[in-house]
XYZ file of C-alpha atoms in Angstrom:
691
model
C 75.512 90.653 123.585
C 79.293 91.342 123.862
C 80.453 94.698 124.893
C 83.976 94.494 123.700
C 85.549 91.966 121.084
C 89.040 91.330 119.829
C 89.768 90.909 116.076
C 92.598 88.286 115.679
C 93.634 89.408 112.177
C 94.755 92.235 110.044
C 93.903 93.957 106.675
C 90.522 94.411 105.154
C 89.003 91.717 107.120
C 89.955 92.932 110.351
C 88.349 96.500 109.214
C 85.264 94.731 107.856
C 84.648 93.018 111.259
C 85.477 96.379 113.148
C 82.721 98.117 111.098
C 79.709 95.591 111.985
C 80.830 95.699 115.750
C 80.557 99.497 115.563
C 77.220 99.370 113.988
C 76.142 97.012 117.051
C 77.827 99.102 119.510
C 80.448 96.919 120.430
C 84.021 98.189 121.261
C 86.947 96.556 119.372
C 90.528 95.664 120.095
C 92.988 95.236 117.133
C 96.267 93.173 117.272
C 99.107 94.147 115.004
C 102.417 93.245 114.014
C 105.649 95.912 113.877
C 104.975 96.330 110.154
C 101.253 96.930 110.701
C 101.771 99.632 113.376
C 100.227 102.164 111.022
C 97.757 99.948 109.458
C 94.181 100.960 109.041
C 92.643 98.276 111.196
C 94.750 99.668 114.248
C 93.527 103.283 113.458
C 89.799 102.098 113.322
C 89.836 100.045 116.622
C 88.988 101.526 119.909
C 92.058 99.619 121.219
C 95.312 97.957 119.704
C 97.893 95.701 121.138
C 101.512 95.014 119.469
C 101.955 91.223 119.063
C 105.540 91.160 117.610
C 107.693 91.202 114.828
C 106.350 91.311 111.189
C 106.706 87.538 110.081
C 102.969 85.998 110.843
C 104.907 83.141 112.569
C 106.003 85.657 115.266
C 102.775 87.673 115.605
C 99.337 86.785 113.958
C 100.081 82.987 114.256
C 101.001 83.054 118.088
C 98.093 81.878 119.982
C 99.476 82.887 123.279
C 99.816 86.394 122.633
C 96.449 86.761 121.136
C 94.849 85.308 124.081
C 96.887 87.269 126.442
C 95.884 90.604 124.549
C 92.017 89.594 124.972
C 92.721 88.970 128.804
C 94.512 92.401 129.094
C 91.939 94.211 127.417
C 89.072 92.638 128.739
C 87.607 91.512 125.354
C 84.992 89.064 125.873
C 85.045 87.448 122.272
C 87.580 86.875 119.551
C 86.682 87.303 115.838
C 89.554 85.279 113.807
C 88.555 86.552 110.316
C 90.036 84.506 107.564
C 93.492 82.733 107.297
C 96.060 82.805 110.021
C 94.506 80.931 113.180
C 90.810 81.129 111.786
C 90.420 77.270 111.258
C 92.945 76.154 114.043
C 91.162 73.742 116.292
C 93.747 74.095 119.170
C 93.113 78.042 119.031
C 89.456 77.751 119.177
C 89.607 75.169 121.924
C 91.985 77.265 124.181
C 89.851 80.424 123.871
C 86.683 78.505 124.933
C 88.721 76.970 128.003
C 89.849 80.682 128.988
C 86.100 81.557 129.222
C 86.282 83.641 126.082
C 83.850 83.293 123.293
C 84.999 82.053 119.917
C 83.122 83.984 116.968
C 83.282 81.076 114.849
C 82.521 77.243 115.258
C 83.182 75.204 117.956
C 86.653 73.405 118.212
C 84.928 70.067 117.556
C 83.407 71.207 114.309
C 86.650 72.649 112.994
C 88.228 69.255 113.871
C 85.918 67.439 111.875
C 85.177 69.722 108.943
C 87.824 72.298 108.982
C 90.506 69.578 108.717
C 90.456 68.770 104.877
C 91.605 64.914 105.492
C 89.016 64.529 108.448
C 86.196 66.121 106.571
C 86.445 63.940 103.700
C 86.624 60.969 105.624
C 83.361 62.319 107.279
C 81.719 62.872 103.891
C 82.583 59.422 103.017
C 81.152 57.857 106.197
C 77.983 59.853 105.385
C 77.994 58.757 101.950
C 78.610 61.847 100.282
C 80.053 61.707 96.825
C 83.771 62.622 96.854
C 86.449 63.031 94.593
C 89.040 59.803 94.114
C 92.097 60.553 96.322
C 94.515 59.623 99.035
C 93.241 61.155 102.603
C 96.073 60.217 104.683
C 99.168 62.669 105.168
C 101.758 62.124 102.614
C 105.393 61.751 104.081
C 107.751 62.376 101.197
C 107.941 63.474 97.596
C 108.742 59.867 96.463
C 105.489 58.646 98.139
C 103.636 61.444 96.690
C 104.740 60.115 93.161
C 103.750 56.735 93.853
C 100.336 57.799 94.987
C 99.716 59.991 92.057
C 100.497 57.241 89.645
C 97.829 55.076 91.612
C 95.188 57.825 91.306
C 96.312 58.915 87.854
C 97.431 62.288 86.363
C 96.572 64.916 86.981
C 96.371 65.306 90.452
C 95.885 68.140 93.049
C 98.350 68.223 96.032
C 96.617 70.274 98.692
C 97.442 71.326 102.363
C 95.225 69.941 104.878
C 95.185 73.474 106.728
C 95.305 75.150 103.336
C 93.277 78.201 102.132
C 93.453 81.080 99.945
C 95.333 79.369 97.423
C 98.212 78.646 99.464
C 99.598 75.099 100.063
C 98.311 73.948 96.804
C 99.567 72.710 93.490
C 98.464 70.673 90.423
C 100.850 68.131 88.948
C 100.464 66.574 85.483
C 103.750 64.342 85.762
C 106.254 62.753 87.936
C 108.502 65.820 87.993
C 105.828 68.472 88.880
C 104.408 66.066 91.606
C 107.949 65.670 93.231
C 108.466 69.310 93.198
C 105.013 70.510 93.965
C 104.773 68.345 96.963
C 107.968 69.961 98.505
C 106.910 73.560 97.648
C 103.146 72.857 98.852
C 104.523 71.431 102.031
C 106.818 74.392 102.678
C 104.112 77.060 102.060
C 101.666 75.367 104.332
C 104.425 75.014 107.132
C 105.130 78.998 106.832
C 101.506 80.257 106.277
C 99.546 77.672 108.427
C 102.101 76.005 110.966
C 100.743 72.542 109.663
C 102.598 70.699 106.776
C 100.390 67.831 106.473
C 99.698 67.298 102.599
C 97.022 64.999 100.856
C 96.262 64.377 97.348
C 93.050 64.096 95.202
C 92.255 63.586 91.675
C 92.159 66.739 89.447
C 88.665 67.023 87.816
C 89.516 68.804 84.597
C 87.183 71.246 83.413
C 85.060 71.747 86.698
C 83.164 74.588 88.049
C 83.915 75.751 91.695
C 80.393 76.431 93.468
C 80.090 76.901 97.072
C 77.265 76.907 99.453
C 76.983 79.527 102.314
C 75.702 77.993 105.616
C 74.651 79.433 108.846
C 74.129 77.674 111.967
C 73.236 78.460 115.667
C 73.607 76.875 119.295
C 70.034 75.850 119.005
C 70.475 73.346 116.261
C 69.120 75.538 113.509
C 71.190 75.740 110.221
C 70.256 77.356 106.778
C 71.919 77.752 103.552
C 72.377 81.388 102.101
C 72.414 80.171 98.579
C 75.588 79.707 96.394
C 78.384 81.655 95.167
C 80.157 80.812 91.757
C 84.023 80.938 92.107
C 85.252 79.319 89.066
C 87.335 82.196 87.699
C 90.717 81.327 89.486
C 94.290 81.888 88.869
C 96.683 79.087 90.403
C 93.721 78.146 92.400
C 93.223 81.315 93.902
C 89.803 83.225 93.198
C 89.782 86.388 91.308
C 86.170 87.187 90.750
C 83.177 85.641 92.597
C 79.469 85.902 92.032
C 75.993 85.274 93.528
C 74.197 83.447 92.227
C 75.779 81.042 89.596
C 74.924 81.487 86.063
C 75.265 77.637 85.626
C 73.318 75.817 88.111
C 69.654 75.105 87.956
C 67.090 75.691 90.824
C 66.887 71.878 91.624
C 70.767 71.722 91.671
C 70.858 74.759 93.946
C 68.377 73.254 96.536
C 70.065 69.804 96.245
C 73.582 71.274 97.182
C 72.116 73.631 99.873
C 70.349 70.607 101.383
C 73.322 68.484 101.552
C 75.491 71.333 102.782
C 73.209 71.901 105.580
C 72.901 68.010 106.344
C 76.955 68.107 106.695
C 76.742 70.873 108.945
C 74.320 69.441 111.081
C 76.435 66.166 111.437
C 78.991 68.150 113.171
C 76.622 70.404 115.127
C 77.986 73.539 113.107
C 77.614 77.001 114.579
C 78.291 80.230 112.855
C 78.962 80.771 109.104
C 80.730 78.416 107.019
C 80.913 77.327 103.493
C 80.650 73.994 101.945
C 82.727 73.841 98.649
C 81.440 71.839 95.704
C 83.004 70.787 92.355
C 80.346 70.799 89.745
C 80.498 68.819 86.362
C 79.197 69.889 83.236
C 75.983 67.827 83.691
C 75.393 69.621 87.032
C 76.608 66.537 89.040
C 78.455 67.592 92.082
C 80.960 66.484 94.591
C 81.970 67.634 98.067
C 85.348 69.205 98.109
C 85.773 70.756 101.471
C 84.246 72.898 104.236
C 85.806 76.135 105.276
C 84.905 76.649 108.886
C 85.241 80.321 108.860
C 83.884 83.454 107.072
C 85.037 83.491 103.252
C 86.729 86.388 101.640
C 83.833 86.559 99.004
C 81.151 86.684 101.972
C 80.127 90.148 100.531
C 78.413 88.961 97.382
C 76.016 86.740 99.573
C 75.277 89.770 101.733
C 74.441 91.694 98.574
C 71.688 89.279 97.485
C 70.232 88.012 100.875
C 70.434 91.645 102.633
C 72.080 89.939 105.653
C 75.340 90.860 107.409
C 77.197 87.615 108.071
C 79.339 89.151 110.425
C 76.571 90.382 112.615
C 75.180 86.908 112.379
C 78.391 85.224 113.624
C 78.238 87.616 116.484
C 75.062 87.018 117.596
C 75.360 83.052 117.332
C 78.536 83.465 119.442
C 76.498 85.295 121.965
C 74.108 82.427 121.997
C 71.212 84.151 120.081
C 68.997 82.046 117.665
C 68.845 82.667 114.217
C 66.116 85.279 113.354
C 64.929 83.482 110.015
C 64.379 80.199 108.817
C 65.279 78.728 105.276
C 61.898 80.011 103.712
C 62.647 83.661 105.007
C 65.902 83.805 103.076
C 65.631 85.892 99.809
C 67.841 86.281 96.613
C 67.449 89.488 94.868
C 69.670 90.648 92.061
C 73.113 89.711 91.116
C 76.448 90.570 92.925
C 80.158 90.343 91.670
C 83.276 90.792 93.492
C 86.581 91.417 91.863
C 89.621 90.975 94.318
C 92.011 93.913 93.842
C 95.662 92.480 94.348
C 99.063 94.242 94.570
C 100.454 92.337 91.606
C 101.736 92.993 88.140
C 99.449 91.361 85.489
C 101.798 92.227 82.946
C 104.879 90.476 84.724
C 103.279 87.263 85.183
C 101.294 88.561 88.270
C 104.568 89.055 90.358
C 103.770 90.661 93.750
C 104.130 94.384 93.903
C 104.945 95.980 97.389
C 105.729 99.606 98.575
C 103.837 102.746 99.253
C 100.231 103.601 97.983
C 101.020 107.116 96.507
C 97.394 107.357 95.313
C 94.565 105.307 96.480
C 91.096 106.543 95.464
C 88.615 103.949 95.355
C 85.312 104.427 93.334
C 82.234 106.292 95.139
C 80.393 103.474 96.781
C 77.129 103.290 98.465
C 77.269 100.002 100.099
C 79.575 100.092 103.082
C 81.378 97.422 105.005
C 79.279 95.936 107.545
C 76.071 95.979 105.348
C 74.915 99.078 106.988
C 73.249 100.118 103.658
C 72.248 96.858 102.212
C 68.248 97.500 102.544
C 66.287 98.924 99.661
C 66.249 102.718 99.826
C 69.934 103.200 100.866
C 71.132 102.149 97.373
C 72.664 104.924 95.260
C 70.403 104.933 92.305
C 67.657 102.480 93.031
C 67.284 98.880 94.729
C 70.298 97.443 93.084
C 72.521 100.598 92.332
C 75.209 99.785 94.802
C 79.007 99.572 94.729
C 80.906 98.503 97.653
C 84.588 98.575 98.786
C 86.086 96.600 101.651
C 89.722 97.407 102.125
C 92.438 97.595 104.922
C 94.597 100.291 103.212
C 94.635 103.834 102.758
C 96.463 106.600 100.498
C 100.065 106.844 101.673
C 100.182 103.428 103.300
C 102.506 100.515 102.736
C 101.878 97.281 101.007
C 104.225 94.914 103.108
C 106.005 91.900 101.434
C 105.065 89.666 104.447
C 101.250 88.973 103.946
C 98.930 88.468 101.358
C 98.650 90.664 98.011
C 95.106 91.967 98.775
C 94.569 95.862 98.378
C 90.818 95.610 98.422
C 87.494 93.899 97.513
C 85.385 95.636 94.887
C 81.726 94.785 94.962
C 78.741 95.575 92.875
C 75.086 94.633 93.045
C 72.936 94.896 89.822
C 69.489 94.092 88.797
C 70.765 91.045 86.918
C 74.126 89.548 85.769
C 74.636 91.947 82.766
C 73.756 94.845 84.876
C 76.222 93.655 87.526
C 78.802 93.334 84.868
C 78.459 96.917 83.629
C 78.700 98.391 86.998
C 81.797 96.431 87.777
C 83.478 97.640 84.664
C 82.675 101.204 85.473
C 83.910 100.898 88.952
C 87.114 99.316 87.841
C 87.620 102.475 85.548
C 87.318 104.731 88.630
C 89.428 102.821 91.010
C 92.862 104.761 91.057
C 95.859 103.195 92.407
C 99.324 104.398 92.014
C 102.885 103.650 93.603
C 102.225 99.901 93.002
C 100.969 97.481 90.540
C 97.339 96.118 90.766
C 95.600 93.592 88.740
C 92.744 95.982 87.712
C 93.583 95.645 83.979
C 93.217 91.848 84.089
C 90.024 92.310 86.011
C 88.802 94.440 82.999
C 89.857 92.080 80.587
C 88.045 89.276 82.263
C 84.700 91.094 82.657
C 84.855 92.121 79.045
C 85.605 88.482 77.707
C 82.788 87.209 75.536
C 82.881 83.671 77.056
C 82.808 85.458 80.755
C 79.732 87.483 79.693
C 78.051 84.388 78.448
C 78.669 82.414 81.579
C 80.523 79.994 79.439
C 83.767 79.187 81.681
C 85.046 76.884 84.567
C 88.064 76.924 86.679
C 90.486 76.363 83.672
C 89.211 79.665 82.114
C 92.260 81.959 82.963
C 94.664 78.935 81.945
C 92.919 78.372 78.775
C 92.552 82.062 77.637
C 95.701 83.259 78.853
C 98.023 80.422 78.601
C 101.113 82.587 77.581
C 100.463 85.037 80.405
C 98.713 88.250 80.256
C 99.906 91.023 77.767
C 98.493 94.466 77.109
C 97.001 93.287 73.801
C 94.914 90.806 75.679
C 92.970 93.945 76.996
C 90.545 94.937 73.855
C 88.857 98.445 73.608
C 85.663 99.027 71.511
C 87.235 102.355 70.337
C 90.732 103.105 70.897
C 90.492 106.454 69.342
C 88.545 107.505 72.228
C 91.821 107.280 74.245
C 93.356 109.411 71.656
C 90.735 112.176 71.487
C 90.665 112.301 75.275
C 94.632 112.827 75.538
C 94.032 115.923 73.159
C 91.133 117.110 75.170
C 93.058 117.052 78.399
C 96.091 118.971 76.747
C 93.681 121.556 75.232
C 92.213 121.958 78.760
C 95.769 122.486 80.061
C 96.557 125.062 77.614
C 93.287 126.726 78.316
C 93.993 127.323 81.788
C 97.511 128.249 81.265
C 96.612 131.023 78.769
C 94.547 132.475 81.522
C 97.251 133.082 83.878
C 97.958 136.714 84.435
C 101.264 138.387 84.304
C 102.488 136.621 80.835
C 105.259 138.437 79.154
C 103.902 140.397 76.195
C 104.409 138.795 72.778
C 105.302 135.426 74.758
C 101.782 134.423 75.846
C 100.831 130.897 75.873
C 98.895 130.368 72.805
C 95.703 127.929 72.260
C 95.955 125.742 69.284
C 93.465 123.600 67.759
C 95.355 121.402 65.723
C 97.406 118.625 67.331
C 99.406 115.531 66.762
C 98.872 112.786 69.309
C 102.097 110.483 69.367
C 101.149 107.067 70.899
C 104.160 105.124 72.041
C 104.133 101.618 71.124
C 107.310 100.487 72.725
C 110.914 99.473 71.380
C 111.111 102.727 69.492
C 107.652 102.340 67.548
C 105.033 105.212 67.393
C 101.667 105.935 65.680
C 100.752 109.645 65.040
C 97.420 110.729 64.948
C 96.187 114.128 63.597
C 93.737 115.502 66.158
C 91.501 118.827 66.005
C 89.977 120.119 68.996
C 87.374 122.944 68.220
C 84.482 124.531 69.885
C 86.243 124.294 73.391
C 84.080 125.707 76.140
C 86.132 125.811 79.171
C 83.407 126.661 81.502
C 81.299 123.503 80.776
C 84.169 121.339 79.956
C 82.974 120.483 76.366
C 84.831 120.188 73.204
C 84.520 118.665 69.759
C 87.528 116.451 69.179
C 87.918 115.075 65.615
C 90.575 111.921 65.062
C 90.944 111.139 61.457
C 87.393 110.588 60.362
C 85.861 110.133 63.886
C 84.262 113.031 65.893
C 83.829 112.705 69.672
C 81.860 115.339 71.754
C 83.391 115.111 75.117
C 82.094 116.805 78.203
C 84.214 116.546 81.358
C 84.543 118.934 84.248
C 86.974 117.073 86.231
C 89.742 119.237 87.680
C 93.371 119.088 85.847
C 94.847 117.355 88.796
C 92.439 114.732 88.949
C 93.485 111.294 87.650
C 89.864 110.126 87.614
C 87.941 111.778 84.698
C 84.238 111.519 84.462
C 81.952 112.831 82.043
C 80.297 111.993 78.639
C 81.494 111.160 75.232
C 78.741 111.652 72.281
C 76.102 111.285 75.195
C 77.310 108.519 76.855
C 78.666 108.480 80.484
C 82.346 107.353 80.838
C 84.878 107.146 83.748
C 88.482 107.401 82.568
C 91.914 107.838 84.187
C 94.499 110.282 82.900
C 97.848 111.773 84.312
C 100.747 113.512 82.895
C 104.304 112.406 83.169
C 105.360 108.628 82.902
C 108.816 107.081 84.044
C 110.532 107.555 80.790
C 108.695 110.488 79.364
C 107.520 113.600 81.805
C 105.749 115.311 78.856
C 103.590 112.283 78.041
C 99.920 111.446 79.204
C 98.827 107.901 80.352
C 95.348 107.412 79.441
C 93.284 104.321 80.844
C 89.759 103.139 80.139
C 88.354 99.667 80.368
C 91.766 98.204 81.264
C 93.101 99.564 78.106
C 95.785 102.078 78.357
C 98.082 104.353 76.104
C 101.209 106.407 76.584
C 100.563 109.559 74.245
C 102.608 112.789 73.717
C 100.439 115.536 72.336
C 102.424 117.967 70.193
C 101.922 120.651 67.605
C 102.396 119.519 64.091
C 106.046 121.202 63.798
C 107.023 119.476 67.379
C 105.836 116.105 66.225
C 108.176 116.493 63.043
C 111.167 117.258 65.298
C 110.110 114.701 67.707
C 110.070 111.943 64.995
C 113.856 112.569 64.427
C 114.790 111.890 68.090
C 117.032 108.654 68.209
C 115.578 105.660 69.981
C 117.683 104.476 73.351
C 117.529 100.880 73.702
C 117.413 99.328 77.392
C 120.606 97.677 78.611
C 121.015 94.036 77.883
C 120.378 91.990 80.977
C 120.396 88.573 79.662
C 123.697 87.598 81.439
C 121.845 88.071 84.708
C 119.150 86.267 86.960
C 117.261 89.496 88.420
C 114.646 89.563 90.967
C 111.330 90.039 89.365
C 109.771 91.271 92.629
C 110.658 92.556 96.084
C 111.141 89.544 98.598
C 113.295 87.315 100.713
C 115.713 85.029 98.999
C 115.253 81.808 100.710
C 117.373 79.475 98.286
C 119.835 79.393 95.778
C 120.283 76.255 93.843
C 122.942 77.124 91.629
C 126.705 77.614 92.480
C 129.607 79.330 90.265
C 130.881 76.826 87.553
C 127.664 74.898 87.477
C 126.037 73.950 84.214
C 122.298 74.552 84.321
C 119.728 73.073 81.856
C 116.534 74.977 80.693
C 113.776 74.566 83.093
C 115.938 73.806 86.190
C 115.538 75.770 89.497
C 117.947 78.736 90.164
C 116.451 80.442 93.065
C 113.355 80.799 95.395
C 111.957 84.001 96.323
C 109.348 84.067 99.183
C 106.846 87.048 98.823
C 103.374 87.630 100.153
C 103.268 84.187 101.840
C 103.872 82.602 98.320
C 106.994 80.809 97.148
C 108.240 82.043 93.748
C 110.483 79.568 92.030
C 112.991 81.036 89.278
C 114.150 78.686 86.643
C 116.592 78.932 83.824
C 115.005 79.949 80.403
C 117.800 78.197 78.525
C 120.991 76.257 78.989
C 123.577 78.364 81.176
C 126.819 78.294 82.991
C 126.774 80.128 86.361
C 129.637 82.586 86.489
C 128.931 84.381 89.910
C 126.325 84.516 92.834
C 125.586 87.872 93.607
C 123.028 87.570 96.322
C 122.955 85.755 99.665
C 120.499 83.517 101.103
C 118.220 85.319 103.286
C 118.795 88.649 101.983
C 115.826 91.026 101.220
C 115.915 91.748 97.386
C 114.703 94.676 95.506
C 113.087 94.535 92.158
C 115.573 93.809 89.170
C 118.382 93.214 91.890
C 120.888 90.835 90.271
C 121.072 87.361 91.970
C 123.058 85.446 89.547
C 125.640 86.144 86.584
C 125.962 83.909 83.775
C 128.855 83.328 81.511
């Protein structure tokens, strides 16, 4: 077994590998860029080596620097994580040539299966059913359009070295194909250092189901069941679960055996994933093989009890698998939600900056699967919540890398139990300072079709075709949030009344009658008459009446706690509450099940006076193109005096390894260019002014 390994990655996956290494008694070496000098993975590792500047092409993608770091520190093996160089054949080969173990498949397996073009050729030769497409690198957007016409729209344009949703576009016509090819190639070049692009038929209404395989250097290969990854946005997975709610045992077995056969054909060692597209009749087609550890591997760990990172390390050290296919169990149901730094209410634009508050929900399942065996669960065999992350409170979310904050994983007795646990865990996940996609995740988990398992890869595009809005997050009883606002206000007054030294005759009074004013935006509001009676501060209990509804709330959380836990009418709840918003320092923001209100709790007289306050409309910015996110301005497509039609490209901003194209929403004439190419933009910074 190794005594020291280097992790050639960053963020949550670097932390994840370090945890398992610590469990095995292996020392670790972290590598980092200048932007990551204070990152969590650097702190967790035993040693750390600086690679270079923030851009990944100058740090995490420079193989020479990573290999030099391994030699410098005496690391015997390198774990690549996912992304970056994890599926780079040359990187794996060079490591092997240097006498260092690569904790992943051999370079020839990566060459055969990691390259999407090569893997499709191999699958065809093995008579594996594949989707129609063009498996040779496409040289130009013009050629891409001609090929797309031959295949028939819609088509999927994919980077050969792509992954994680990067370097991938779907085109439904010539214009989308032409533009999509260029963006896809640029993203591939920037993210993977490989701009080869191919094309295949886009199968509509498919399900994305993948098989986790594991092989050793002694010819043994097993499959660890499947993961359902059909809930995707822009071809990037949002929610993953194991097992799939769709396929039968017969299909599961057939897919697993086919995945093993493909892996054996290339003498595959280590963990890998064979991806399939599955039709409504459970007919399945090979898509590609990811020759690395997947982001969503924790759900497989939960249902099998295996630590995949540990298995990768043991295989790389030359050990045989300690189990056969018949030994692999499948217990319970696991779901993973990717918690990303993006604003779902602004078309999921990246959100970077400092994590002012970061408080994940309480969890019993740790990274590295240390507690994945029976009795270690919090409240029974399937009571676990797990958080894999690479961030900490006060840390920065930089613009140079992907948007992941954390992975939230739950394990339940069955699918309904897992969904319920995940919804409660999301309620308890506190993130402030940047926006996150938690409200969107909450809406997905509550959607009737998701609960029924009735979905495919087009689920998000179908149900949220116009984007995600606050009204897309339903709540069973929104008056509970109104009652909770009044409860928190009453608790605040109770504490203030107990402060000694108050001026006689001017003491803080404790009222029972309130008006909760809910801000509806654009100067609109809704007033709710609320009574709080029988308040018992010692037990944190009160009767709250909102109109005709009554709520018995019990909550002993402290006043400065954002996360509130307690019971309402005897049922447990987890919610979030804090005072002070950007526009109203007196308002409370109350959130539960992805639904949130901004409410001001006033006395009846104060509410009357408040209603007389004039509404100040925000300034008109329709004459400007504003940057919707922090990022790098890589291209300006319009010049002063130019007439631009609706839908035409105006500018391109790069943020978190993604190209974001800004287009005109109507016909306009450019009056002035206000930003320069290569400039780092702030949110709402003007780029163009229109006449």
